[in-house]
Amino acid sequence: KAGVTQTPRYLIKTRGQQVTLSCSPISGHRSVSWYQQTPGQGLQFLFEYFSETQRNKGNFPGRFSGRQFSNSRSEMNVSTLELGDSALYLCASSSGRGTGAYEQYFGPGTRLTVT
Amino acid sequence: DAKTTQPPSMDCAEGRAANLPCNHSTISGNEYVYWYRQIHSQGPQYIIHGLKNNETNEMASLIITEDRKSSTLILPHATLRDTAVYYCIVTSRGSNYKLTFGKGTLLTVNP
């Protein structure tokens, strides 16, 4: 089975711009979660999508948004970029069925640098 | 979710067992213990999880104390490629899609 893929792997943007990151989950997985990792704050949960619906949301401003398509692929968007948005953005997929104990499989991440 | 406490760093000799402790004294009955690791600049990798029984898979063993207030991840024969930050996470069923990562333990395997 192919793993979780994220595109692009690296991105450089300027303050004020917006950016869209993409995540393709493992085949058959319906849950996609997004995380932000910075040296100062560590790994922080952004949001989770299941069957095209946002099911959980972390404590991030509204500039961070996402969506999920019918094939479970997901995108996250950050508008009006700030220097502090420079981070490694990770997505993770899971089967997401019911309320069982399921592991998440992470992609390699997208390294975003805001200048 | 219950909080976890892990030592910031540990060393282990290559070929020896690495025993990584985790304290989760406020864990509740429906919460699972998960272990993930992150090798530098890569995405985290799932290792193992358990509820109250000890668990073993091809990567590691998880030992949970009877009172469930602490656990130990065991890598039986550590290699240099096991050098990584190891995260112990406690989360309830249905919340395992929004993991709360602490600072973890940096395990350095030395030749």
Coordinates of N, CA and C in Angstrom, one line a residue:
Chain A
K1 N 0.8 -1.2 0.0 CA 0.0 0.0 0.0 C 0.9 1.2 0.0
A2 N 0.5 2.2 -0.8 CA 1.2 3.5 -0.9 C 0.9 4.2 0.4
G3 N 1.9 5.0 0.9 CA 1.8 5.7 2.1 C 1.1 7.1 1.9
V4 N 1.0 7.9 2.9 CA 0.5 9.2 2.8 C 1.4 10.1 2.0
T5 N 0.9 10.8 1.0 CA 1.7 11.7 0.2 C 1.3 13.2 0.4
Q6 N 2.2 14.1 0.4 CA 1.9 15.5 0.6 C 2.7 16.3 -0.5
T7 N 2.0 17.2 -1.0 CA 2.6 18.1 -2.0 C 2.2 19.5 -1.8
P8 N 3.2 20.5 -2.0 CA 4.6 20.2 -2.4 C 5.3 19.9 -1.1
R9 N 6.6 19.5 -1.2 CA 7.4 19.2 -0.1 C 8.0 20.4 0.5
Y10 N 8.3 21.4 -0.3 CA 8.9 22.6 0.2 C 8.2 23.8 -0.5
L11 N 8.1 24.9 0.2 CA 7.4 26.0 -0.3 C 7.9 27.3 0.3
I12 N 8.1 28.3 -0.4 CA 8.5 29.6 0.1 C 7.5 30.6 -0.4
K13 N 6.9 31.4 0.6 CA 5.9 32.4 0.3 C 6.3 33.7 1.0
T14 N 5.6 34.7 0.6 CA 5.8 36.0 1.2 C 4.7 36.4 2.1
R15 N 5.0 37.2 3.1 CA 3.9 37.6 4.1 C 2.7 38.2 3.3
G16 N 1.5 37.9 3.7 CA 0.3 38.4 3.1 C -0.2 37.5 2.0
Q17 N 0.6 36.6 1.5 CA 0.1 35.7 0.4 C -0.7 34.6 1.1
Q18 N -1.3 33.8 0.2 CA -2.0 32.6 0.7 C -1.3 31.3 0.1
V19 N -1.6 30.2 0.8 CA -1.0 29.0 0.3 C -2.0 27.8 0.5
T20 N -1.9 26.8 -0.4 CA -2.7 25.6 -0.4 C -1.8 24.4 -0.4
L21 N -2.0 23.6 0.6 CA -1.2 22.3 0.7 C -2.1 21.1 0.5
S22 N -1.5 20.1 -0.1 CA -2.4 18.9 -0.5 C -1.9 17.7 0.2
C23 N -2.8 16.8 0.5 CA -2.6 15.5 1.2 C -3.4 14.4 0.6
S24 N -2.7 13.3 0.2 CA -3.4 12.2 -0.3 C -3.3 11.1 0.7
P25 N -4.4 10.6 1.3 CA -4.3 9.6 2.4 C -4.0 8.2 1.8
I26 N -3.8 7.3 2.7 CA -3.7 5.9 2.3 C -5.0 5.4 1.7
S27 N -4.9 4.6 0.7 CA -6.1 4.1 0.1 C -7.1 3.4 1.1
G28 N -8.3 3.9 1.1 CA -9.3 3.3 2.0 C -9.5 4.1 3.3
H29 N -8.5 4.9 3.6 CA -8.6 5.8 4.8 C -9.6 6.9 4.5
R30 N -10.4 7.2 5.5 CA -11.4 8.3 5.3 C -11.2 9.5 6.2
S31 N -10.3 9.3 7.2 CA -10.0 10.4 8.1 C -8.6 11.0 7.8
V32 N -8.6 12.3 7.7 CA -7.3 13.0 7.4 C -7.2 14.1 8.5
S33 N -6.1 14.1 9.2 CA -5.8 15.1 10.2 C -4.6 16.0 9.8
W34 N -4.6 17.2 10.2 CA -3.5 18.1 9.8 C -2.9 18.6 11.1
Y35 N -1.6 18.7 11.1 CA -0.8 19.2 12.3 C 0.2 20.3 11.8
Q36 N 0.5 21.2 12.7 CA 1.6 22.1 12.4 C 2.8 21.8 13.4
Q37 N 4.0 21.8 12.9 CA 5.1 21.6 13.8 C 6.1 22.7 13.7
T38 N 6.3 23.4 14.8 CA 7.3 24.5 14.9 C 8.3 24.2 16.0
P39 N 9.5 24.7 16.0 CA 10.5 24.5 17.1 C 9.9 25.0 18.4
G40 N 9.2 26.0 18.4 CA 8.7 26.6 19.7 C 7.5 25.9 20.3
Q41 N 6.6 25.6 19.4 CA 5.3 25.0 19.9 C 5.2 23.5 19.7
G42 N 6.1 22.9 19.0 CA 6.0 21.5 18.8 C 4.9 21.1 17.8
L43 N 4.4 19.9 18.0 CA 3.4 19.4 17.1 C 2.0 19.8 17.6
Q44 N 1.2 20.5 16.8 CA -0.1 21.0 17.3 C -1.1 20.6 16.2
F45 N -2.3 20.1 16.8 CA -3.4 19.7 15.9 C -4.1 20.9 15.3
L46 N -4.3 20.8 14.0 CA -5.0 21.9 13.3 C -6.5 21.5 13.2
F47 N -6.8 20.5 12.4 CA -8.2 20.0 12.2 C -8.2 18.6 11.6
E48 N -9.3 18.0 11.7 CA -9.5 16.6 11.1 C -10.8 16.6 10.3
Y49 N -10.7 15.9 9.2 CA -11.8 15.7 8.3 C -12.1 14.2 8.1
F50 N -13.4 14.0 8.0 CA -13.9 12.6 7.8 C -15.1 12.7 6.9
S51 N -15.0 11.9 5.8 CA -16.1 11.9 4.9 C -16.6 13.4 4.5
E52 N -15.6 14.2 4.1 CA -15.8 15.5 3.6 C -16.3 16.5 4.7
T53 N -16.3 16.1 5.9 CA -16.8 17.0 7.0 C -15.7 17.2 8.0
Q54 N -15.6 18.5 8.5 CA -14.7 18.8 9.5 C -15.2 18.2 10.8
R55 N -14.5 17.3 11.4 CA -15.1 16.6 12.6 C -14.4 17.2 13.9
N56 N -13.2 17.6 13.8 CA -12.5 18.2 15.0 C -11.7 19.4 14.5
K57 N -11.5 20.3 15.5 CA -10.7 21.5 15.1 C -9.9 21.9 16.3
G58 N -8.6 22.3 16.0 CA -7.7 22.7 17.0 C -7.9 24.2 17.3
N59 N -7.0 24.8 18.1 CA -7.0 26.2 18.4 C -6.2 27.0 17.5
F60 N -6.6 27.2 16.3 CA -5.9 28.0 15.3 C -6.8 29.1 14.8
P61 N -6.3 30.2 14.4 CA -7.2 31.3 13.8 C -7.9 30.8 12.5
G62 N -8.9 31.6 12.2 CA -9.7 31.3 11.0 C -8.9 31.4 9.7
R63 N -7.7 31.9 9.7 CA -6.9 32.0 8.5 C -6.5 30.5 8.0
F64 N -6.6 29.6 8.9 CA -6.3 28.2 8.6 C -7.6 27.5 8.3
S65 N -7.7 26.9 7.2 CA -8.9 26.2 6.8 C -8.5 25.0 6.0
G66 N -9.5 24.2 5.8 CA -9.2 22.9 5.1 C -10.5 22.4 4.4
R67 N -10.3 21.4 3.6 CA -11.5 20.7 3.1 C -11.0 19.3 2.7
Q68 N -12.0 18.5 2.4 CA -11.8 17.1 2.0 C -12.7 16.8 0.9
F69 N -12.1 16.1 -0.1 CA -12.9 15.7 -1.3 C -13.5 14.3 -1.2
S70 N -14.3 14.0 -2.1 CA -15.0 12.7 -2.1 C -14.1 11.5 -2.1
N71 N -12.9 11.7 -2.7 CA -11.9 10.6 -2.7 C -11.0 10.6 -1.5
S72 N -11.3 11.4 -0.5 CA -10.6 11.5 0.8 C -9.4 12.4 0.7
R73 N -9.0 12.8 -0.5 CA -7.9 13.7 -0.5 C -8.2 15.0 0.2
S74 N -7.3 15.7 0.8 CA -7.6 16.8 1.6 C -6.6 18.0 1.2
E75 N -7.1 19.2 1.4 CA -6.3 20.4 1.2 C -6.4 21.2 2.5
M76 N -5.3 21.9 2.8 CA -5.4 23.0 3.8 C -4.9 24.3 3.2
N77 N -5.6 25.3 3.6 CA -5.3 26.7 3.1 C -4.9 27.6 4.2
V78 N -3.9 28.4 4.0 CA -3.6 29.4 5.0 C -3.6 30.7 4.2
S79 N -4.4 31.7 4.7 CA -4.5 33.0 4.0 C -3.8 34.0 4.8
T80 N -3.4 35.1 4.2 CA -2.7 36.2 4.8 C -1.6 35.7 5.7
L81 N -0.6 35.1 5.0 CA 0.5 34.4 5.7 C 1.3 35.4 6.6
E82 N 1.7 34.9 7.8 CA 2.5 35.6 8.7 C 3.8 34.9 8.9
L83 N 4.8 35.6 9.3 CA 6.1 35.0 9.5 C 6.0 33.7 10.4
G84 N 5.2 33.8 11.4 CA 5.0 32.7 12.4 C 4.3 31.5 11.8
D85 N 3.9 31.6 10.6 CA 3.3 30.4 10.0 C 4.3 29.5 9.4
S86 N 5.6 29.9 9.4 CA 6.7 29.1 8.9 C 6.7 27.8 9.8
A87 N 6.6 26.7 9.2 CA 6.5 25.4 9.9 C 6.5 24.3 9.0
L88 N 6.6 23.1 9.6 CA 6.4 21.8 8.9 C 4.9 21.5 9.1
Y89 N 4.2 21.3 8.0 CA 2.8 21.0 8.0 C 2.7 19.5 7.7
L90 N 2.1 18.8 8.6 CA 2.0 17.3 8.5 C 0.5 16.9 8.3
C91 N 0.2 15.9 7.5 CA -1.1 15.4 7.5 C -1.0 13.9 7.8
A92 N -2.0 13.4 8.4 CA -2.0 12.0 8.8 C -3.4 11.4 8.4
S93 N -3.4 10.1 8.0 CA -4.6 9.5 7.7 C -4.9 8.3 8.6
S94 N -6.1 8.0 8.7 CA -6.6 6.9 9.6 C -7.9 6.3 9.0
S95 N -8.2 5.1 9.3 CA -9.4 4.6 8.8 C -10.6 5.3 9.3
G96 N -10.5 5.8 10.6 CA -11.5 6.7 11.1 C -12.9 6.2 11.4
R97 N -13.0 4.9 11.4 CA -14.3 4.3 11.6 C -14.7 4.3 13.0
G98 N -15.9 4.8 13.3 CA -16.5 4.7 14.6 C -15.6 5.4 15.7
T99 N -15.6 4.8 16.8 CA -14.8 5.4 18.0 C -13.8 4.4 18.5
G100 N -13.2 3.6 17.6 CA -12.2 2.6 18.0 C -10.9 3.3 18.2
A101 N -9.9 2.5 18.5 CA -8.6 3.0 18.8 C -7.8 2.8 17.5
Y102 N -7.6 3.8 16.7 CA -6.9 3.6 15.5 C -5.6 4.5 15.4
E103 N -4.7 3.9 14.7 CA -3.4 4.6 14.6 C -3.5 5.5 13.4
Q104 N -2.6 6.6 13.5 CA -2.5 7.5 12.4 C -1.2 7.3 11.6
Y105 N -1.3 7.5 10.3 CA -0.1 7.3 9.5 C 0.2 8.7 8.9
F106 N 1.4 9.2 9.2 CA 1.8 10.5 8.8 C 2.5 10.5 7.4
G107 N 2.3 11.6 6.7 CA 3.0 11.9 5.5 C 4.4 12.6 5.9
P108 N 5.2 12.9 4.9 CA 6.5 13.4 5.1 C 6.5 14.9 5.4
G109 N 5.3 15.5 5.2 CA 5.2 17.0 5.6 C 5.5 17.9 4.4
T110 N 5.0 19.1 4.5 CA 5.4 20.2 3.7 C 6.1 21.3 4.5
R111 N 7.3 21.6 4.1 CA 8.0 22.7 4.8 C 7.7 24.0 4.2
L112 N 7.0 24.8 5.0 CA 6.6 26.2 4.5 C 7.5 27.2 5.1
T113 N 8.0 28.1 4.3 CA 8.8 29.2 4.8 C 8.2 30.5 4.4
V114 N 7.9 31.3 5.3 CA 7.3 32.6 5.0 C 8.3 33.7 5.2
T115 N 8.6 34.5 4.2 CA 9.6 35.6 4.3 C 9.0 37.0 4.2
Chain B
D1 N -7.8 14.8 27.5 CA -6.8 13.7 27.5 C -5.9 13.8 28.6
A2 N -5.4 12.7 29.2 CA -4.5 12.7 30.3 C -3.2 13.2 29.8
K3 N -2.4 13.9 30.7 CA -1.1 14.4 30.4 C -0.1 13.3 30.6
T4 N 1.0 13.4 29.9 CA 2.1 12.5 30.1 C 3.4 13.2 30.4
T5 N 4.3 12.4 31.1 CA 5.6 13.0 31.5 C 6.6 12.0 31.0
Q6 N 7.6 12.5 30.2 CA 8.7 11.7 29.7 C 10.0 12.3 30.0
P7 N 11.1 11.6 30.2 CA 12.4 12.2 30.3 C 12.7 12.9 29.0
P8 N 13.4 14.0 29.0 CA 13.7 14.7 27.8 C 14.7 14.0 26.9
S9 N 15.6 13.2 27.5 CA 16.6 12.5 26.6 C 17.1 11.2 27.3
M10 N 17.5 10.3 26.5 CA 18.1 9.0 26.9 C 19.1 8.5 25.9
D11 N 20.0 7.8 26.4 CA 21.0 7.2 25.6 C 20.9 5.6 25.6
C12 N 21.3 5.0 24.6 CA 21.3 3.5 24.6 C 22.4 3.1 23.6
A13 N 23.0 2.0 24.0 CA 24.1 1.4 23.2 C 23.4 0.5 22.1
E14 N 24.0 0.6 20.9 CA 23.5 -0.2 19.8 C 23.5 -1.7 20.1
G15 N 22.4 -2.4 19.8 CA 22.2 -3.8 20.1 C 21.6 -4.1 21.5
R16 N 21.6 -3.1 22.3 CA 21.0 -3.3 23.6 C 19.5 -2.9 23.6
A17 N 18.8 -3.3 24.6 CA 17.3 -2.9 24.7 C 17.2 -1.4 25.2
A18 N 16.3 -0.7 24.5 CA 16.0 0.6 25.0 C 14.7 0.6 25.7
N19 N 14.7 1.1 26.9 CA 13.4 1.1 27.7 C 13.0 2.6 27.9
L20 N 12.0 3.0 27.3 CA 11.5 4.4 27.4 C 10.3 4.5 28.3
P21 N 10.5 5.2 29.5 CA 9.3 5.3 30.4 C 8.4 6.5 30.1
C22 N 7.2 6.3 30.5 CA 6.2 7.4 30.4 C 5.3 7.3 31.6
N23 N 5.0 8.5 32.2 CA 4.1 8.6 33.3 C 2.8 9.2 32.9
H24 N 1.7 8.6 33.2 CA 0.4 9.1 32.9 C -0.5 8.9 34.0
S25 N -0.2 9.5 35.2 CA -0.9 9.2 36.4 C -2.4 9.6 36.4
T26 N -2.8 10.5 35.5 CA -4.2 10.9 35.5 C -5.0 10.2 34.4
I27 N -4.5 9.1 33.9 CA -5.2 8.4 32.8 C -6.6 7.9 33.3
S28 N -7.6 7.9 32.5 CA -8.9 7.4 32.8 C -9.1 6.1 32.1
G29 N -10.2 5.4 32.6 CA -10.4 4.1 32.2 C -10.6 3.8 30.7
N30 N -11.1 4.8 29.9 CA -11.3 4.6 28.5 C -10.2 5.2 27.6
E31 N -9.0 5.5 28.3 CA -8.0 6.1 27.5 C -6.9 5.1 27.2
Y32 N -6.4 5.2 25.9 CA -5.4 4.4 25.4 C -4.0 5.1 25.5
V33 N -3.0 4.3 25.6 CA -1.6 4.8 25.5 C -1.0 4.5 24.1
Y34 N -0.6 5.5 23.4 CA 0.0 5.4 22.1 C 1.4 5.8 22.2
W35 N 2.2 5.2 21.3 CA 3.6 5.6 21.1 C 3.9 5.9 19.7
Y36 N 4.4 7.0 19.4 CA 4.9 7.4 18.1 C 6.4 7.8 18.2
R37 N 7.0 7.8 17.1 CA 8.4 8.4 17.1 C 8.6 9.2 15.8
Q38 N 9.5 10.2 15.9 CA 9.8 11.1 14.8 C 11.3 11.1 14.6
I39 N 11.7 10.6 13.5 CA 13.1 10.7 13.1 C 13.3 12.1 12.5
H40 N 14.4 12.7 12.7 CA 14.6 14.1 12.3 C 14.0 14.5 11.0
S41 N 13.2 15.5 11.0 CA 12.6 16.1 9.8 C 11.6 15.2 9.0
Q42 N 11.3 14.1 9.6 CA 10.3 13.2 8.9 C 9.0 13.3 9.7
G43 N 7.9 12.7 9.1 CA 6.6 12.7 9.8 C 6.7 11.6 10.9
P44 N 5.9 11.8 11.9 CA 5.9 10.8 13.0 C 5.5 9.5 12.5
Q45 N 5.9 8.5 13.2 CA 5.7 7.1 12.8 C 5.0 6.4 13.9
Y46 N 3.9 5.7 13.7 CA 3.2 5.0 14.7 C 4.0 3.8 15.1
I47 N 4.1 3.5 16.4 CA 4.8 2.3 16.9 C 3.9 1.3 17.5
I48 N 3.1 1.6 18.5 CA 2.3 0.7 19.2 C 1.3 1.4 20.0
H49 N 0.2 0.7 20.4 CA -0.7 1.3 21.4 C -1.3 0.2 22.3
G50 N -1.9 0.6 23.4 CA -2.5 -0.4 24.3 C -3.4 0.2 25.3
L51 N -4.3 -0.6 25.8 CA -5.3 -0.1 26.8 C -4.9 -0.5 28.2
K52 N -4.8 -1.8 28.5 CA -4.3 -2.2 29.8 C -3.4 -3.5 29.7
N53 N -3.5 -4.2 28.7 CA -2.7 -5.4 28.6 C -1.4 -5.0 27.9
N54 N -0.3 -5.8 28.1 CA 0.9 -5.6 27.5 C 0.8 -5.9 26.0
E55 N 1.4 -5.2 25.1 CA 1.3 -5.4 23.7 C 2.7 -5.6 23.1
T56 N 2.8 -6.4 22.0 CA 4.0 -6.5 21.3 C 3.7 -6.6 19.8
N57 N 4.6 -5.9 19.0 CA 4.5 -6.1 17.6 C 5.9 -6.2 17.0
E58 N 6.0 -6.1 15.7 CA 7.4 -6.3 15.1 C 8.3 -5.2 15.5
M59 N 7.9 -4.0 15.9 CA 8.7 -2.9 16.2 C 9.1 -2.9 17.7
A60 N 8.2 -3.1 18.6 CA 8.4 -2.9 20.0 C 7.4 -3.6 20.9
S61 N 7.7 -3.5 22.2 CA 6.8 -4.0 23.2 C 6.3 -2.8 24.1
L62 N 5.1 -2.9 24.5 CA 4.5 -1.9 25.4 C 4.1 -2.6 26.7
I63 N 4.7 -2.1 27.8 CA 4.4 -2.7 29.1 C 3.6 -1.6 29.9
I64 N 2.4 -1.9 30.3 CA 1.6 -0.9 31.0 C 1.4 -1.5 32.5
T65 N 1.7 -0.7 33.4 CA 1.5 -1.1 34.8 C 0.1 -1.5 35.1
E66 N -0.1 -2.2 36.2 CA -1.4 -2.7 36.5 C -2.4 -1.6 36.8
D67 N -1.9 -0.5 37.5 CA -2.7 0.6 37.8 C -2.8 1.6 36.6
R68 N -2.2 1.3 35.6 CA -2.2 2.1 34.3 C -1.6 3.5 34.4
K69 N -0.9 3.8 35.5 CA -0.4 5.1 35.7 C 1.0 5.3 35.0
S70 N 1.5 4.3 34.5 CA 2.8 4.5 33.8 C 3.0 3.3 32.8
S71 N 3.8 3.6 31.8 CA 4.1 2.5 30.8 C 5.6 2.6 30.4
T72 N 6.0 1.6 29.7 CA 7.4 1.5 29.2 C 7.4 1.0 27.8
L73 N 8.0 1.7 26.9 CA 8.2 1.2 25.5 C 9.5 0.5 25.5
I74 N 9.6 -0.7 24.9 CA 10.8 -1.4 24.9 C 11.2 -1.7 23.4
L75 N 12.3 -1.2 23.0 CA 12.9 -1.6 21.7 C 13.9 -2.6 22.0
P76 N 13.7 -3.9 21.6 CA 14.5 -5.0 22.1 C 16.0 -4.9 21.7
H77 N 16.3 -4.5 20.5 CA 17.6 -4.5 20.0 C 17.8 -3.2 19.2
A78 N 18.1 -2.1 20.0 CA 18.2 -0.8 19.3 C 19.3 -0.7 18.3
T79 N 19.0 0.0 17.2 CA 19.9 0.2 16.1 C 20.1 1.7 16.0
L80 N 21.1 2.1 15.2 CA 21.3 3.6 15.0 C 20.1 4.2 14.4
R81 N 19.4 3.5 13.6 CA 18.2 4.0 12.9 C 17.0 4.3 13.9
D82 N 17.2 3.8 15.1 CA 16.1 4.0 16.1 C 16.3 5.4 16.8
T83 N 17.4 6.1 16.5 CA 17.6 7.4 17.1 C 16.5 8.3 16.6
A84 N 15.7 8.9 17.5 CA 14.5 9.6 17.2 C 13.9 10.2 18.5
V85 N 12.9 11.1 18.3 CA 12.1 11.6 19.4 C 10.9 10.7 19.6
Y86 N 10.7 10.1 20.7 CA 9.7 9.2 21.0 C 8.6 9.9 21.8
Y87 N 7.3 9.8 21.4 CA 6.2 10.5 22.0 C 5.3 9.4 22.6
C88 N 5.0 9.6 23.9 CA 3.9 8.9 24.6 C 2.7 9.7 24.6
I89 N 1.6 9.2 24.1 CA 0.4 10.0 24.0 C -0.8 9.2 24.6
V90 N -1.6 9.9 25.4 CA -2.8 9.2 26.0 C -4.0 9.9 25.4
T91 N -4.9 9.1 24.9 CA -6.1 9.7 24.2 C -7.2 8.7 24.3
S92 N -8.4 9.2 24.3 CA -9.6 8.4 24.4 C -10.0 7.9 23.1
R93 N -10.8 6.8 23.1 CA -11.4 6.4 21.8 C -12.2 7.5 21.2
G94 N -12.1 7.6 19.9 CA -12.8 8.7 19.2 C -12.0 10.0 19.2
S95 N -11.0 10.1 20.0 CA -10.2 11.3 20.0 C -8.8 11.1 19.4
N96 N -8.6 9.8 18.9 CA -7.2 9.5 18.4 C -6.9 10.1 17.1
Y97 N -7.9 11.0 16.6 CA -7.6 11.7 15.3 C -7.1 13.0 15.6
K98 N -7.0 13.4 16.8 CA -6.4 14.7 17.2 C -5.5 14.6 18.3
L99 N -4.3 14.0 18.0 CA -3.3 13.7 19.0 C -2.7 14.9 19.6
T100 N -2.4 14.9 20.9 CA -1.8 15.9 21.6 C -0.3 15.5 21.9
F101 N 0.6 16.0 21.2 CA 2.0 15.7 21.3 C 2.7 16.5 22.4
G102 N 3.4 15.9 23.3 CA 4.2 16.6 24.3 C 5.6 16.8 23.6
K103 N 6.6 17.0 24.5 CA 8.0 17.2 24.0 C 8.7 15.9 23.7
G104 N 8.2 14.8 24.2 CA 8.8 13.5 23.9 C 10.2 13.3 24.6
T105 N 10.7 12.1 24.2 CA 12.1 11.7 24.7 C 13.0 11.6 23.5
L106 N 14.1 12.3 23.5 CA 15.1 12.1 22.4 C 15.9 10.9 22.8
L107 N 15.8 9.8 22.0 CA 16.6 8.6 22.3 C 17.7 8.7 21.3
T108 N 18.9 8.6 21.8 CA 20.1 8.6 21.0 C 20.8 7.2 21.1
V109 N 20.8 6.5 20.0 CA 21.5 5.1 20.0 C 22.9 5.3 19.6
N110 N 23.8 4.9 20.4 CA 25.3 5.1 20.2 C 25.9 3.8 19.7
P111 N 26.9 3.9 18.8 CA 27.6 2.7 18.3 C 28.5 2.1 19.3

